[in-house]
Short mmCIF file of C-alpha atoms and ligand atoms in Angstrom, two decimals:
data_model
loop_
_atom_site.label_atom_id
_atom_site.label_comp_id
_atom_site.label_asym_id
_atom_site.label_seq_id
_atom_site.Cartn_x
_atom_site.Cartn_y
_atom_site.Cartn_z
CA UNK A 743 20.45 26.08 0.24
CA UNK A 744 19.81 22.44 0.91
CA UNK A 745 22.30 20.30 2.69
CA UNK A 746 22.48 16.99 0.90
CA UNK A 747 23.62 14.08 3.01
CA UNK A 748 24.70 11.26 0.72
CA UNK A 749 24.37 8.74 3.50
CA UNK A 750 20.82 9.84 4.33
CA UNK A 751 19.31 11.02 1.03
CA UNK A 752 15.76 11.18 2.46
CA UNK A 753 16.70 13.23 5.53
CA UNK A 754 13.99 15.84 6.15
CA UNK A 755 11.47 13.97 3.99
CA UNK A 756 8.16 12.70 5.32
CA UNK A 757 6.79 9.38 4.12
CA UNK A 758 3.37 7.77 4.45
CA UNK A 759 3.11 3.99 4.04
CA UNK A 760 -0.02 1.83 4.19
CA UNK A 761 0.33 -1.89 4.87
CA UNK A 762 -1.55 -5.06 5.72
CA UNK A 763 -5.13 -6.12 5.10
CA UNK A 764 -8.33 -4.38 6.12
CA UNK A 765 -11.12 -6.14 8.01
CA UNK A 766 -14.69 -5.23 7.11
CA UNK A 767 -17.12 -6.10 9.89
CA UNK A 768 -20.17 -8.28 9.19
CA UNK A 769 -21.38 -8.58 12.79
CA UNK A 770 -19.70 -8.33 16.23
CA UNK A 771 -17.69 -11.53 15.70
CA UNK A 772 -17.14 -11.77 11.92
CA UNK A 773 -15.41 -9.85 9.15
CA UNK A 774 -14.37 -9.99 5.51
CA UNK A 775 -10.59 -9.92 5.21
CA UNK A 776 -7.69 -11.14 3.07
CA UNK A 777 -4.36 -12.94 3.43
CA UNK A 778 -2.06 -9.89 3.34
CA UNK A 779 0.67 -10.27 5.99
CA UNK A 780 1.80 -6.63 5.90
CA UNK A 781 5.44 -7.73 5.50
CA UNK A 782 6.08 -5.83 2.26
CA UNK A 783 4.79 -2.51 3.61
CA UNK A 784 6.64 -2.90 6.93
CA UNK A 785 9.86 -3.62 4.98
CA UNK A 786 9.32 -0.46 2.91
CA UNK A 787 8.78 1.57 6.09
CA UNK A 788 12.05 0.22 7.53
CA UNK A 789 13.91 0.87 4.29
CA UNK A 790 12.64 4.49 4.13
CA UNK A 791 13.81 5.07 7.72
CA UNK A 792 17.22 3.66 6.80
CA UNK A 793 17.48 6.37 4.11
CA UNK A 794 16.67 9.10 6.64
CA UNK A 795 12.93 9.66 6.07
CA UNK A 796 10.47 10.13 8.92
CA UNK A 797 7.84 7.48 8.36
CA UNK A 798 4.16 7.28 9.31
CA UNK A 799 2.93 3.73 8.83
CA UNK A 800 -0.83 3.11 8.70
CA UNK A 801 -1.36 -0.60 9.18
CA UNK A 802 -4.32 -2.93 9.10
CA UNK A 803 -4.35 -5.95 11.46
CA UNK A 804 -1.00 -7.80 11.39
CA UNK A 805 1.18 -9.74 13.83
CA UNK A 806 4.29 -7.75 12.93
CA UNK A 807 6.43 -5.64 15.24
CA UNK A 808 6.73 -1.98 14.33
CA UNK A 809 10.15 -1.37 12.72
CA UNK A 810 12.64 0.79 14.67
CA UNK A 811 12.09 4.49 14.12
CA UNK A 812 8.69 4.10 12.43
CA UNK A 813 5.58 5.80 13.81
CA UNK A 814 2.67 3.39 13.53
CA UNK A 815 -1.07 3.90 13.51
CA UNK A 816 -3.21 0.75 13.64
CA UNK A 817 -6.54 0.65 11.84
CA UNK A 818 -9.11 -2.04 11.07
CA UNK A 819 -11.33 -1.03 8.15
CA UNK A 820 -10.81 0.52 4.71
CA UNK A 821 -12.78 3.58 5.85
CA UNK A 822 -10.47 4.16 8.84
CA UNK A 823 -7.39 3.65 6.68
CA UNK A 824 -8.72 6.20 4.18
CA UNK A 825 -9.41 8.82 6.88
CA UNK A 826 -5.94 8.61 8.42
CA UNK A 827 -4.19 8.45 5.02
CA UNK A 828 -6.14 11.54 3.88
CA UNK A 829 -5.19 13.39 7.08
CA UNK A 830 -1.48 12.75 6.56
CA UNK A 831 -1.30 13.02 2.76
CA UNK A 832 -0.61 16.77 2.34
CA UNK A 833 2.38 16.64 4.70
CA UNK A 834 3.97 13.66 2.94
CA UNK A 835 6.68 13.92 0.29
CA UNK A 836 6.58 10.18 -0.33
CA UNK A 837 3.46 7.99 -0.30
CA UNK A 838 3.59 4.21 -0.70
CA UNK A 839 0.28 2.36 -0.61
CA UNK A 840 1.01 -1.33 -0.16
CA UNK A 841 -2.10 -2.20 1.85
CA UNK A 842 -4.48 -4.84 0.53
CA UNK A 843 -7.55 -2.68 0.97
CA UNK A 844 -10.97 -4.34 0.76
CA UNK A 845 -12.75 -3.32 -2.44
CA UNK A 846 -16.19 -3.90 -0.89
CA UNK A 847 -17.60 -3.61 2.61
CA UNK A 848 -20.97 -4.73 4.06
CA UNK A 849 -23.70 -2.11 3.56
CA UNK A 850 -24.63 -2.54 7.23
CA UNK A 851 -23.07 -4.24 10.25
CA UNK A 852 -25.45 -6.46 12.23
CA UNK A 853 -25.66 -5.32 15.86
CA UNK A 854 -25.98 -8.88 17.15
CA UNK A 855 -24.27 -12.06 16.00
CA UNK A 856 -26.12 -13.30 12.91
CA UNK A 857 -27.87 -16.66 13.50
CA UNK A 858 -27.93 -19.35 10.83
CA UNK A 859 -31.26 -19.95 9.10
CA UNK A 860 -31.50 -20.84 5.41
CA UNK A 861 -29.14 -22.98 3.31
CA UNK A 862 -27.89 -19.92 1.47
CA UNK A 863 -27.18 -16.48 2.80
CA UNK A 864 -26.26 -13.22 1.07
CA UNK A 865 -24.43 -10.18 2.35
CA UNK A 866 -24.93 -6.97 0.40
CA UNK A 867 -21.65 -5.10 -0.15
CA UNK A 868 -20.82 -1.60 -1.32
CA UNK A 869 -17.61 -0.27 -2.84
CA UNK A 870 -15.02 1.25 -0.52
CA UNK A 871 -13.21 4.48 -1.34
CA UNK A 872 -10.17 3.89 -3.57
CA UNK A 873 -7.60 5.45 -1.23
CA UNK A 874 -4.78 5.49 -3.75
CA UNK A 875 -6.98 6.76 -6.57
CA UNK A 876 -8.38 9.55 -4.38
CA UNK A 877 -4.93 10.66 -3.21
CA UNK A 878 -3.62 10.41 -6.80
CA UNK A 879 -6.09 13.13 -7.80
CA UNK A 880 -4.64 15.40 -5.08
CA UNK A 881 -0.99 14.70 -5.85
CA UNK A 882 1.34 17.67 -6.31
CA UNK A 883 4.61 17.88 -8.28
CA UNK A 884 6.80 17.58 -5.17
CA UNK A 885 5.28 14.22 -4.13
CA UNK A 886 6.30 10.70 -5.11
CA UNK A 887 3.31 8.35 -5.21
CA UNK A 888 3.80 4.58 -5.37
CA UNK A 889 1.10 1.91 -5.64
CA UNK A 890 1.01 -1.85 -5.84
CA UNK A 891 -0.87 -4.16 -8.17
CA UNK A 892 -1.80 -7.78 -7.70
CA UNK A 893 -2.98 -9.38 -10.93
CA UNK A 894 -3.61 -12.94 -12.07
CA UNK A 895 -3.99 -12.17 -15.79
CA UNK A 896 -2.85 -9.52 -18.32
CA UNK A 897 -0.54 -8.36 -15.53
CA UNK A 898 1.52 -5.74 -17.35
CA UNK A 899 -1.41 -4.22 -19.18
CA UNK A 900 -3.54 -4.04 -16.01
CA UNK A 901 -0.64 -2.56 -14.02
CA UNK A 902 0.01 0.11 -16.68
CA UNK A 903 -3.67 1.00 -16.62
CA UNK A 904 -3.60 1.40 -12.81
CA UNK A 905 -0.41 3.48 -13.02
CA UNK A 906 -2.14 5.95 -15.36
CA UNK A 907 -5.63 5.86 -13.82
CA UNK A 908 -4.38 6.49 -10.27
CA UNK A 909 -1.81 9.14 -11.36
CA UNK A 910 1.16 7.23 -9.85
CA UNK A 911 4.89 7.73 -10.33
CA UNK A 912 5.57 4.01 -9.88
CA UNK A 913 3.55 0.83 -9.63
CA UNK A 914 4.95 -2.39 -8.17
CA UNK A 915 3.50 -5.45 -9.83
CA UNK A 916 3.54 -8.56 -7.64
CA UNK A 917 4.15 -11.73 -9.56
CA UNK A 918 1.69 -14.46 -8.57
CA UNK A 919 3.33 -17.05 -10.79
CA UNK A 920 6.60 -17.61 -9.02
CA UNK A 921 7.24 -20.10 -6.28
CA UNK A 922 8.07 -18.51 -2.98
CA UNK A 923 6.64 -15.09 -3.83
CA UNK A 924 3.55 -13.46 -2.45
CA UNK A 925 1.41 -12.54 0.53
CA UNK A 926 2.57 -14.66 3.43
CA UNK A 927 6.21 -15.45 2.62
CA UNK A 928 9.42 -13.52 3.18
CA UNK A 929 10.27 -13.27 -0.52
CA UNK A 930 8.80 -11.41 -3.43
CA UNK A 931 9.28 -11.11 -7.17
CA UNK A 932 8.18 -7.81 -8.67
CA UNK A 933 8.19 -5.79 -11.84
CA UNK A 934 8.30 -2.03 -11.31
CA UNK A 935 6.73 0.28 -13.88
CA UNK A 936 7.35 4.03 -13.96
CA UNK A 937 5.27 6.92 -15.24
CA UNK A 938 8.16 7.80 -17.59
CA UNK A 939 7.90 4.38 -19.27
CA UNK A 940 10.52 2.55 -17.21
CA UNK A 941 9.86 -1.15 -16.76
CA UNK A 942 12.16 -3.41 -14.76
CA UNK A 943 11.63 -7.06 -13.85
CA UNK A 944 13.51 -7.95 -10.67
CA UNK A 945 14.52 -11.47 -9.62
CA UNK A 946 13.07 -13.26 -6.56
CA UNK A 947 14.45 -11.51 -3.47
CA UNK A 948 13.71 -11.03 0.21
CA UNK A 949 10.98 -8.46 0.90
CA UNK A 950 13.57 -6.20 2.54
CA UNK A 951 15.70 -6.29 -0.64
CA UNK A 952 12.61 -5.61 -2.78
CA UNK A 953 11.83 -2.70 -0.42
CA UNK A 954 15.36 -1.33 -0.91
CA UNK A 955 14.91 -1.50 -4.72
CA UNK A 956 11.64 0.45 -4.47
CA UNK A 957 13.16 3.00 -2.09
CA UNK A 958 16.15 3.52 -4.39
CA UNK A 959 13.75 4.55 -7.17
CA UNK A 960 11.97 6.87 -4.72
CA UNK A 961 15.30 8.49 -3.76
CA UNK A 962 16.11 9.11 -7.45
CA UNK A 963 12.63 10.51 -8.11
CA UNK A 964 12.75 12.82 -5.10
CA UNK A 965 16.17 14.18 -6.04
CA UNK A 966 14.98 14.72 -9.63
CA UNK A 967 11.87 16.69 -8.58
CA UNK A 968 13.12 18.47 -5.45
CA UNK A 969 16.80 18.96 -6.27
N1 CTP B 1030 -6.02 0.56 -3.15
C1 CTP B 1030 -6.45 1.57 -2.30
N2 CTP B 1030 -7.76 1.61 -1.90
C2 CTP B 1030 -8.65 0.67 -2.31
C3 CTP B 1030 -8.22 -0.36 -3.17
C4 CTP B 1030 -6.89 -0.39 -3.58
O1 CTP B 1030 -5.64 2.42 -1.92
N3 CTP B 1030 -9.92 0.75 -1.89
C5 CTP B 1030 -4.62 0.56 -3.60
C6 CTP B 1030 -3.79 -0.60 -3.11
O2 CTP B 1030 -3.15 -0.29 -1.89
C7 CTP B 1030 -2.77 -0.77 -4.22
C8 CTP B 1030 -3.51 -0.30 -5.46
O3 CTP B 1030 -4.62 0.47 -5.00
O4 CTP B 1030 -1.65 0.07 -4.03
C9 CTP B 1030 -3.99 -1.37 -6.38
O5 CTP B 1030 -4.78 -2.30 -5.68
P1 CTP B 1030 -5.47 -3.46 -6.50
O6 CTP B 1030 -6.35 -4.24 -5.59
O7 CTP B 1030 -4.42 -4.18 -7.30
O8 CTP B 1030 -6.34 -2.61 -7.58
P2 CTP B 1030 -7.80 -2.05 -7.55
O9 CTP B 1030 -7.72 -0.62 -7.99
O10 CTP B 1030 -8.48 -2.30 -6.25
O11 CTP B 1030 -8.50 -2.85 -8.74
P3 CTP B 1030 -8.88 -4.44 -8.82
O12 CTP B 1030 -8.82 -5.02 -7.41
O13 CTP B 1030 -10.24 -4.46 -9.41
O14 CTP B 1030 -7.84 -5.03 -9.72
CA1 CA B 1031 -8.57 -4.35 -5.21
#
């Protein structure tokens, strides 16, 4: 018998959220990074807590405060983020991967600061592990898995492909076209696609409101699969 609290529909559920950028070291003073602020993932973590979930946030480097009630683990590189996400994955009922994970990392990290020499300079990179894709292969029927997609062209088609390829329940497509939406700001405009064929384009909203929309779909999915 499960007690269902309508005010806290995710009570007793464990959630794993990744957020922010990763930094891939080049030498002791340099890295390859990206402009992700982490705001979207932190908002999702806060929204999940508000629905009663216990939330483990794995965050790359950001300037954000940890939301109330969220347990946070700080990481730097894609490899570290993968290791901690893999460790926590089996325990989690809900997994939301909003981090902007580096796709490539330097093959080797120089031990000393690299000096300038020639007019051009190349750094050899190798692919990182696709965290979401790897966890998607391990997903069980009781878990809700949510990914993000950032596309500049053929957005819907690319997002649908990622949804299927990574075995997700939902994918959140960030719109790059709209003023006031994106990485650094406080607002976002998304289209959410579901495994079951659902497709909903939301208006421009605050990241917290977008997070609440995503979490509402998670609540519905969890109650459909776990009763
Ligand atoms: N992702 C991940 N691990 C990676 C790369 C991406 O977990 N090494 C996750 C992101 O957190 C996001 C989703 O995969 O939820 C999609 O990220 P995106 O960069 O849009 O897609 P990629 O699969 O990396 O493909 P591409 O960048 O070539 O479009
Ligand atoms: Ca990528």
